[in-house]
Coordinates of C-alpha atoms in Angstrom, one line a residue:
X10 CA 0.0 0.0 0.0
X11 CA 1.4 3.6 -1.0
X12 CA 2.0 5.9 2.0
X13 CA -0.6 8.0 0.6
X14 CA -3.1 5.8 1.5
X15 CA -1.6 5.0 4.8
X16 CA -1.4 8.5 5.7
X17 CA -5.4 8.5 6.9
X18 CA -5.3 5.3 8.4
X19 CA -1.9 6.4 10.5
X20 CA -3.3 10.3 11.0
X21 CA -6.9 8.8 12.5
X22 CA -4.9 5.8 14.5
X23 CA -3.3 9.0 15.8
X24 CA -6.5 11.4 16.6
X25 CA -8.1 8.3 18.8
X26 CA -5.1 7.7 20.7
X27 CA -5.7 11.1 21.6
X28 CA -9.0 11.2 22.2
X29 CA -8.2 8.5 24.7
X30 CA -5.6 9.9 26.3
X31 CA -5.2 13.1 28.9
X32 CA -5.4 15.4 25.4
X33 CA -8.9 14.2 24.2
X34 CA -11.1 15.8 26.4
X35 CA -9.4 19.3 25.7
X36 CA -9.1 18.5 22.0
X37 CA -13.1 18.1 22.0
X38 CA -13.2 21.1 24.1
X39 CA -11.3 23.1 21.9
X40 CA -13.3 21.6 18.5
X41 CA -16.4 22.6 20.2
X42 CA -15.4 26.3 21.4
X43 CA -13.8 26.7 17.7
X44 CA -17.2 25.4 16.1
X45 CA -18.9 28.0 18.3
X46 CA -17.1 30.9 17.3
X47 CA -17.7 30.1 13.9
X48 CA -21.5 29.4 14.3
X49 CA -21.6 33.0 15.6
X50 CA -19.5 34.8 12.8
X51 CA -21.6 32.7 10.0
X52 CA -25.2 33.1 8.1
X53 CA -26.0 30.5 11.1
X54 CA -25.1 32.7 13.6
X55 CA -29.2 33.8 14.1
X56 CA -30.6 30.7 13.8
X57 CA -27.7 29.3 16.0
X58 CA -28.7 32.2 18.9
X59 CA -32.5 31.1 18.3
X60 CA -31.9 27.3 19.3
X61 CA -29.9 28.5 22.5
X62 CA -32.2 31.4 23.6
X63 CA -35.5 30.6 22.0
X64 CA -37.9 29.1 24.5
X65 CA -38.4 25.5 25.2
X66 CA -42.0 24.2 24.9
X67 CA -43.5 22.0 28.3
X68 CA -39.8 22.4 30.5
X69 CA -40.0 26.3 29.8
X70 CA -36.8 28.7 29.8
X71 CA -34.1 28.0 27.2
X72 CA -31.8 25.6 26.4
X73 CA -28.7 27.8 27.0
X74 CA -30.5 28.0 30.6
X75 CA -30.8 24.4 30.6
X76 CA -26.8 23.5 30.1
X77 CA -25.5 26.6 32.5
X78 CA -27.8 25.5 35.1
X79 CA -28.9 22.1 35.3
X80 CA -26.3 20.2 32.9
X81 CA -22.8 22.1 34.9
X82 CA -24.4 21.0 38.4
X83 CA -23.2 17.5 37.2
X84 CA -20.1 19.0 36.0
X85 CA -19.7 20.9 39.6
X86 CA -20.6 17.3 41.0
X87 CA -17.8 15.5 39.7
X88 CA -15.7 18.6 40.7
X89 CA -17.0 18.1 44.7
X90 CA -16.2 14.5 44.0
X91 CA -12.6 15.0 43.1
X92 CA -12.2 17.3 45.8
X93 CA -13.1 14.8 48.3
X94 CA -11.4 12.1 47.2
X95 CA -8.2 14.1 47.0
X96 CA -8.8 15.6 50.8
X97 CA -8.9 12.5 52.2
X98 CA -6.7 9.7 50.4
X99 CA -4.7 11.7 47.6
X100 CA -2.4 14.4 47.3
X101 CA -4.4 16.7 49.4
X102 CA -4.6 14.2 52.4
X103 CA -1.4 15.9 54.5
X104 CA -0.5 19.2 55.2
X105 CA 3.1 18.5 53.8
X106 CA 1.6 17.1 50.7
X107 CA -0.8 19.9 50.0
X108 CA 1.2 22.7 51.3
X109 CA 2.6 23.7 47.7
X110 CA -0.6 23.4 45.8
X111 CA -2.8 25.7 47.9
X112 CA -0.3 28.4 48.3
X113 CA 0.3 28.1 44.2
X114 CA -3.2 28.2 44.0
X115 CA -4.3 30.6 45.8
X116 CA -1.5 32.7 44.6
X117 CA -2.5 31.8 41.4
X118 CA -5.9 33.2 42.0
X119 CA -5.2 36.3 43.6
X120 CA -3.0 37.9 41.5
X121 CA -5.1 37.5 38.6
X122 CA -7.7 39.1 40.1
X123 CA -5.6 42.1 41.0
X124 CA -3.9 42.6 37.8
X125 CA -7.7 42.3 36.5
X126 CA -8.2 45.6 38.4
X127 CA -5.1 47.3 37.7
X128 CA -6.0 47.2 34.0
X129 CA -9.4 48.1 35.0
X130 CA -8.0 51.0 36.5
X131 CA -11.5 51.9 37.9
X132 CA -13.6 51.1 34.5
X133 CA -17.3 52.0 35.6
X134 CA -19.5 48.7 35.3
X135 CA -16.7 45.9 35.0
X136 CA -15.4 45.5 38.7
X137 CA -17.4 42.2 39.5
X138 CA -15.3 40.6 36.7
X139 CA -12.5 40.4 38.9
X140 CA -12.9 36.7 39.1
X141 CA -12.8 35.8 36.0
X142 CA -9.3 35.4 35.3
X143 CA -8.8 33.3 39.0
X144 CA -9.6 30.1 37.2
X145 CA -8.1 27.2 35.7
X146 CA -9.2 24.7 32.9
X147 CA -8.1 21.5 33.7
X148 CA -9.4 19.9 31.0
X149 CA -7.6 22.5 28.6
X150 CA -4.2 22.4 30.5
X151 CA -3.7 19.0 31.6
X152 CA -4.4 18.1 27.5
X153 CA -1.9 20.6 26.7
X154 CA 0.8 19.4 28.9
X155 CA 0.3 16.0 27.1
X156 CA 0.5 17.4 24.0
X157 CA 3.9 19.4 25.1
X158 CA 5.4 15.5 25.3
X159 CA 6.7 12.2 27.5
X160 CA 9.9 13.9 28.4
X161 CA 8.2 16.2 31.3
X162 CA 8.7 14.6 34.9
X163 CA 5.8 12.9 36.2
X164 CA 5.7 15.5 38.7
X165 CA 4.4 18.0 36.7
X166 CA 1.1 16.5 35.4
X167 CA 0.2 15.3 39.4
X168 CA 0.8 19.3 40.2
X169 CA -0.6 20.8 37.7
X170 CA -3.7 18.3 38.9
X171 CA -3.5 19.2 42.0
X172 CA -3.2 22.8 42.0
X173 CA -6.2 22.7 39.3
X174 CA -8.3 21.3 42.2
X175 CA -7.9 23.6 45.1
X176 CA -8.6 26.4 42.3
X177 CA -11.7 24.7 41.3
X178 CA -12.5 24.9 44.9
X179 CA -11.3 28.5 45.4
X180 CA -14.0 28.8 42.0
X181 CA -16.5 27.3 44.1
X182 CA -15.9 29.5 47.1
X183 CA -15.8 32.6 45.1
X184 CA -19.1 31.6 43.0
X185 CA -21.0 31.1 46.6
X186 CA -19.8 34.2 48.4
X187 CA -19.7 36.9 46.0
X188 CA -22.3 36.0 43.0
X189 CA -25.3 35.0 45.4
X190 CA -27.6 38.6 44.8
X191 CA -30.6 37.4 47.2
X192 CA -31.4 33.9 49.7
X193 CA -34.8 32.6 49.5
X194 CA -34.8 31.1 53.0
X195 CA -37.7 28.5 52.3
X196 CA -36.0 26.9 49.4
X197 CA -32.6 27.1 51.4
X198 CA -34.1 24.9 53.7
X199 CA -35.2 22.5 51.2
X200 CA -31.7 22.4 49.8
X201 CA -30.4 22.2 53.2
X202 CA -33.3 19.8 53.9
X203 CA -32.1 17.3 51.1
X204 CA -28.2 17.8 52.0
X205 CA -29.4 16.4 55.4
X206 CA -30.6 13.8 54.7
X207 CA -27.8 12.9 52.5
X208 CA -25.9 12.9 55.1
X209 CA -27.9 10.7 57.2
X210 CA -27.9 8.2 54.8
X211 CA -24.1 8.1 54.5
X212 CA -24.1 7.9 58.8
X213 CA -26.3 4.8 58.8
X214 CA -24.2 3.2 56.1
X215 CA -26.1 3.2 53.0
X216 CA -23.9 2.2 50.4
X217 CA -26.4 2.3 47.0
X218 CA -26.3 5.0 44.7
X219 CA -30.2 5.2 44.0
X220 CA -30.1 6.1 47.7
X221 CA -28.6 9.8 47.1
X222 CA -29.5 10.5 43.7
X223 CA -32.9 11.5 44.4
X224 CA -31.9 13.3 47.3
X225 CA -29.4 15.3 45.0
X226 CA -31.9 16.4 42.4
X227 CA -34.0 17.7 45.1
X228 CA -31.5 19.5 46.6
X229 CA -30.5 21.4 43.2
X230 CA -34.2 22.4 42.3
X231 CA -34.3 24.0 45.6
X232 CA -31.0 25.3 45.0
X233 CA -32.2 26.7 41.8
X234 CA -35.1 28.4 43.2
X235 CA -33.2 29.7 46.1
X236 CA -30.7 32.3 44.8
X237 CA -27.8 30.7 45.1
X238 CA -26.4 29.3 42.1
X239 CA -27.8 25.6 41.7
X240 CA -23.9 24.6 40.7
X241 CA -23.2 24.5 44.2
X242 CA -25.4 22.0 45.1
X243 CA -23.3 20.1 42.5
X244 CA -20.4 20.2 45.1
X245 CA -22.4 19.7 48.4
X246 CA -24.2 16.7 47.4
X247 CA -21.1 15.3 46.4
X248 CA -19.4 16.0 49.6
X249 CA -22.2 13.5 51.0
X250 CA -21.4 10.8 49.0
X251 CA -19.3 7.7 51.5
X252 CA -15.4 7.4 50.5
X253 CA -15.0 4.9 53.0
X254 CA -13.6 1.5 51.1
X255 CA -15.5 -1.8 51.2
X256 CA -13.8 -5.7 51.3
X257 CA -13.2 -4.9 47.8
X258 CA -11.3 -1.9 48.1
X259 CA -14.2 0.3 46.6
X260 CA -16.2 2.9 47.6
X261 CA -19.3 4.6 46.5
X262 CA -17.7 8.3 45.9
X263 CA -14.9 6.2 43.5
X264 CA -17.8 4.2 41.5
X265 CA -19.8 7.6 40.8
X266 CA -16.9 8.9 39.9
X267 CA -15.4 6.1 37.6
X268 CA -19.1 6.7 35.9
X269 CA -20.0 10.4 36.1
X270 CA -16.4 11.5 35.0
X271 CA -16.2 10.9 31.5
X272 CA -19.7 12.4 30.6
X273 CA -18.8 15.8 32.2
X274 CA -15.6 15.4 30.6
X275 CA -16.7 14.5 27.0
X276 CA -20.4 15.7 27.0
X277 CA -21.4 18.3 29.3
X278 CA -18.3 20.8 29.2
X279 CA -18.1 20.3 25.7
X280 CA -21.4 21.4 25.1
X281 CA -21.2 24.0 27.4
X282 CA -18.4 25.5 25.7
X283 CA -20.3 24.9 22.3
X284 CA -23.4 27.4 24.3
X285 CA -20.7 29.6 25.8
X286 CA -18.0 30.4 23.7
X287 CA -19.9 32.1 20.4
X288 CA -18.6 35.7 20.2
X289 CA -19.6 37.7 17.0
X290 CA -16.8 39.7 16.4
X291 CA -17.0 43.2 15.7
X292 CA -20.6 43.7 17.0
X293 CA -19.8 46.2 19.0
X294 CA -17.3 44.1 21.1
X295 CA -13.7 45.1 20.7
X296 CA -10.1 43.2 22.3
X297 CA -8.6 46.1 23.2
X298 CA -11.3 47.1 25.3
X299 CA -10.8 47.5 29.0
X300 CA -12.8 44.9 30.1
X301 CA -11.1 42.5 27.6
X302 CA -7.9 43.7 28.0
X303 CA -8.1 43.1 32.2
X304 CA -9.1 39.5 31.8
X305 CA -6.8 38.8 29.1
X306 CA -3.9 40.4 31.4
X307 CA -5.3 38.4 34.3
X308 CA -4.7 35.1 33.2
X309 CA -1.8 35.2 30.6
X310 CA 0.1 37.9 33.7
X311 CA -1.4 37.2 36.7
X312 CA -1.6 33.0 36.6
X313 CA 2.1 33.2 35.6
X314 CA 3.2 35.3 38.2
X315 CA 1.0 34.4 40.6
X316 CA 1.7 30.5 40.3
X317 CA 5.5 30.7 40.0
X318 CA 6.5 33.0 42.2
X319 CA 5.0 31.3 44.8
X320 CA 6.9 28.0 43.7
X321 CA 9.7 29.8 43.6
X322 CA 9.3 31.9 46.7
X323 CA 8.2 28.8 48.4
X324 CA 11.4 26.8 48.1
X325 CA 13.3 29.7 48.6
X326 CA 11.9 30.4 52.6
X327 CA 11.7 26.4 53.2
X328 CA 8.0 26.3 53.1
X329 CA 7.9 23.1 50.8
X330 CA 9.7 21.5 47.8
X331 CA 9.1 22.2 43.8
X332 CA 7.7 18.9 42.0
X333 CA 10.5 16.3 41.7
X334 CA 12.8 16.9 38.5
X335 CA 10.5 20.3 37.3
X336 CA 13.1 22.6 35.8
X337 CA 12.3 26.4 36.8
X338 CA 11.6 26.4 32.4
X339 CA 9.3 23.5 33.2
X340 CA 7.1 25.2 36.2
X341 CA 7.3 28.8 34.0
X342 CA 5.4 26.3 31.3
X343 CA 3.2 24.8 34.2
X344 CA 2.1 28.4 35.3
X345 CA 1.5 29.5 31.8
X346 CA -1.2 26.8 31.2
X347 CA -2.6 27.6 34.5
X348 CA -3.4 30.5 32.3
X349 CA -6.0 28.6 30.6
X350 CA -9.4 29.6 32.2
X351 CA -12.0 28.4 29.6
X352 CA -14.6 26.6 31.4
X353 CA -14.8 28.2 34.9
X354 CA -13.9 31.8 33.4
X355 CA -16.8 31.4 31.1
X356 CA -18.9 30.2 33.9
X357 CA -17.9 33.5 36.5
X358 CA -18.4 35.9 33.0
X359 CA -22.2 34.8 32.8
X360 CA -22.5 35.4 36.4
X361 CA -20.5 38.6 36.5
X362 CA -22.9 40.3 34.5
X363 CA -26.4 38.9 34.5
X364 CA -27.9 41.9 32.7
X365 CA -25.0 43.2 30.2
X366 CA -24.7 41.0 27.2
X367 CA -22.3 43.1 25.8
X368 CA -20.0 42.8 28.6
X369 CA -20.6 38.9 28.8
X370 CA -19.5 38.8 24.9
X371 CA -16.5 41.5 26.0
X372 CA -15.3 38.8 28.6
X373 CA -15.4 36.0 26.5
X374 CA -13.1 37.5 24.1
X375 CA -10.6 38.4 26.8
X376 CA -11.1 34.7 28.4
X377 CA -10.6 33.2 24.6
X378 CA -7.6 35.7 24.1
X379 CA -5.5 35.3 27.8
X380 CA -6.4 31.3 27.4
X381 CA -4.9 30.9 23.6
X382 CA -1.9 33.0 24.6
X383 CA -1.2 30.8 27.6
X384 CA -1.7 27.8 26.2
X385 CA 0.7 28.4 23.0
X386 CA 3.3 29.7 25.6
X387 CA 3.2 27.0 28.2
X388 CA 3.2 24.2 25.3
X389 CA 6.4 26.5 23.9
X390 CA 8.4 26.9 27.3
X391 CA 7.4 23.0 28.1
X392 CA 8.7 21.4 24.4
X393 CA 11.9 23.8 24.7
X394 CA 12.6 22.8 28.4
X395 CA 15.1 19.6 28.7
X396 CA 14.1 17.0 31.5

């Protein structure tokens, strides 16, 4: 056979080894979010808004609604479920283990959010996007980081994990404390209710699954009815769920997991990227902006600094050790793809500005912009680095 004709064969071999592998669920990602900038720069770009926006017979709102809402609690879910995990049996389960993480994380989230306001420089209406910029895609950066090659210590991919967490829980934190408007106490108490009695069920032992998912889709239609955002019923219930191993060495929070995990990976964040990512350029929305410009800055500055200086800083004052073989060119690369906010930035933008669609679109294009730019530089600094 020619090599012309095994050139498809050995280029689609290639594509599912990397769908497969840590790189496919940010190469979907990054199909869908290119396919929705195109929908919204194209003839389809009306009829694409209609299907998102347009109003769904029988379950009412919209399907755009529908995804940010109801579909991301499941993403938030598997989120609460990592975190747990990781608290109490991973690399988050001693204070010498996950001493390095949270202060790179947290670093990592504050400076963003102050070089956010410093380009800001006082811009009237934009200040409660100061969070957007504090997150981290770790779909996007951990399939980057594979992409960037074997050669990088083993190390790396574990931090990079690992600090991704504690910022998804930083996320959280932030999303429940500063873009809650107004607390319908009565449907509080039925979240709070639900969560409960989730709880009871994992102190009597109750070991089944069909136990807590009721209980969980109660607890995020009161959630969603209460004012604060349902996503973080996501996260609680899943903070219910028992760790504790059986004969077997399972557990129930490792089997919901194991089955949850790859359709937020492959399914729900790819579509929510596909309902979030659309911005028509040149309708009135412009990169150099302020707003753009500060969230852009944020993450492709302020992730960078943030993250390596305190890995730097850390081992300097004894506080705790850099990743085993990580090069100072090999953590510069790490922090870079911390730069990579997709998913959560998105996420924060929406909430940021409930009743300013211009700014939403405005903070898209700086989320699109500071992500692409850290991504091409962390993959740069990582395949130039020697292990």
């Amino acid at each position: 056979m020619s090599k012309s004709r095994r050139l498809p064969g050995r280029i689609a071999a290639r594509l599912i080894k990397l769908a497969h592998g840590d790189a496919g669920a940010g190469l979907i990602l990054l199909g869908c979010a290119a396919l929705a900038l195109v929908l919204a720069n194209s003839l389809l770009a009306e009829a694409w808004h209609h299907l998102l926006h347009g109003q769904l017979p029988l379950i009412g709102q919209n399907l755009h609604y529908w995804i940010n809402d109801g579909l991301m609690a499941i993403f938030f879910f598997v989120v609460g479920l990592e975190i747990k995990r990781e608290v109490l049996d991973g690399e988050l389960a001693s204070a010498a283990r996950r001493r390095l993480p949270v202060i790179a994380a947290a670093a990592g989230m504050a400076m963003p959010a102050l070089v956010f306001l410093a380009v800001a420089n006082g811009t009237p209406g934009i200040a409660p996007g100061w969070a957007i910029p504090a997150a981290t895609d770790i779909a996007f950066a951990v399939g980057v980081l594979a992409l960037a090659g074997k050669r990088l210590p083993p190390s790396l991919r574990l931090f990079l994990l690992t600090v991704a967490i504690v910022d998804d829980l930083g996320a959280v934190a932030i999303i429940a404390l500063f873009y809650t408007a107004g607390i319908d106490l009565v449907w509080g108490a039925g979240a709070l209710a639900a969560l409960a009695a989730m709880l009871v069920l994992n102190r009597a032992g109750v070991r089944s699954g069909a136990a807590y998912v009721p209980l969980a889709v109660i607890a995020w239609y009161c959630t969603l009815h209460s004012g604060v955002h349902a996503t973080i019923a996501g996260v609680l219930s899943a903070m219910t769920i028992p760790m504790q191993l059986d004969r077997r060495g399972d557990s129930l929070l490792l089997r919901m997991e194991h089955a949850v995990a790859p359709w937020s990976a492959y399914v729900i964040v790819p579509l929510f990227g596909l309902a979030n990512a659309g911005v028509k350029l040149g309708a009135g929305v412009s990169l150099f902006a302020a707003l753009p410009l500060a969230v852009a800055f944020g993450l492709f500055v302020g992730k960078q600094v943030g993250i390596l200086g305190a890995i730097l800083l850390a081992e300097k004052f004894g506080l705790a050790k850099r990743p085993a073989g990580a090069s100072t060119l090999q953590l510069w690369g790490l922090a870079a793809l911390c730069g990579i906010g997709f998913t959560m930035s998105l996420f924060i933008a929406a909430l940021a500005f409930p009743t300013a669609p211009l700014l939403v679109e405005e903070a898209k294009l700086g989320v699109l912009a500071g992500s692409a730019l850290s991504g091409l530089l962390g993959f740069v600094l990582l395949r130039l680095a020697k292990r």
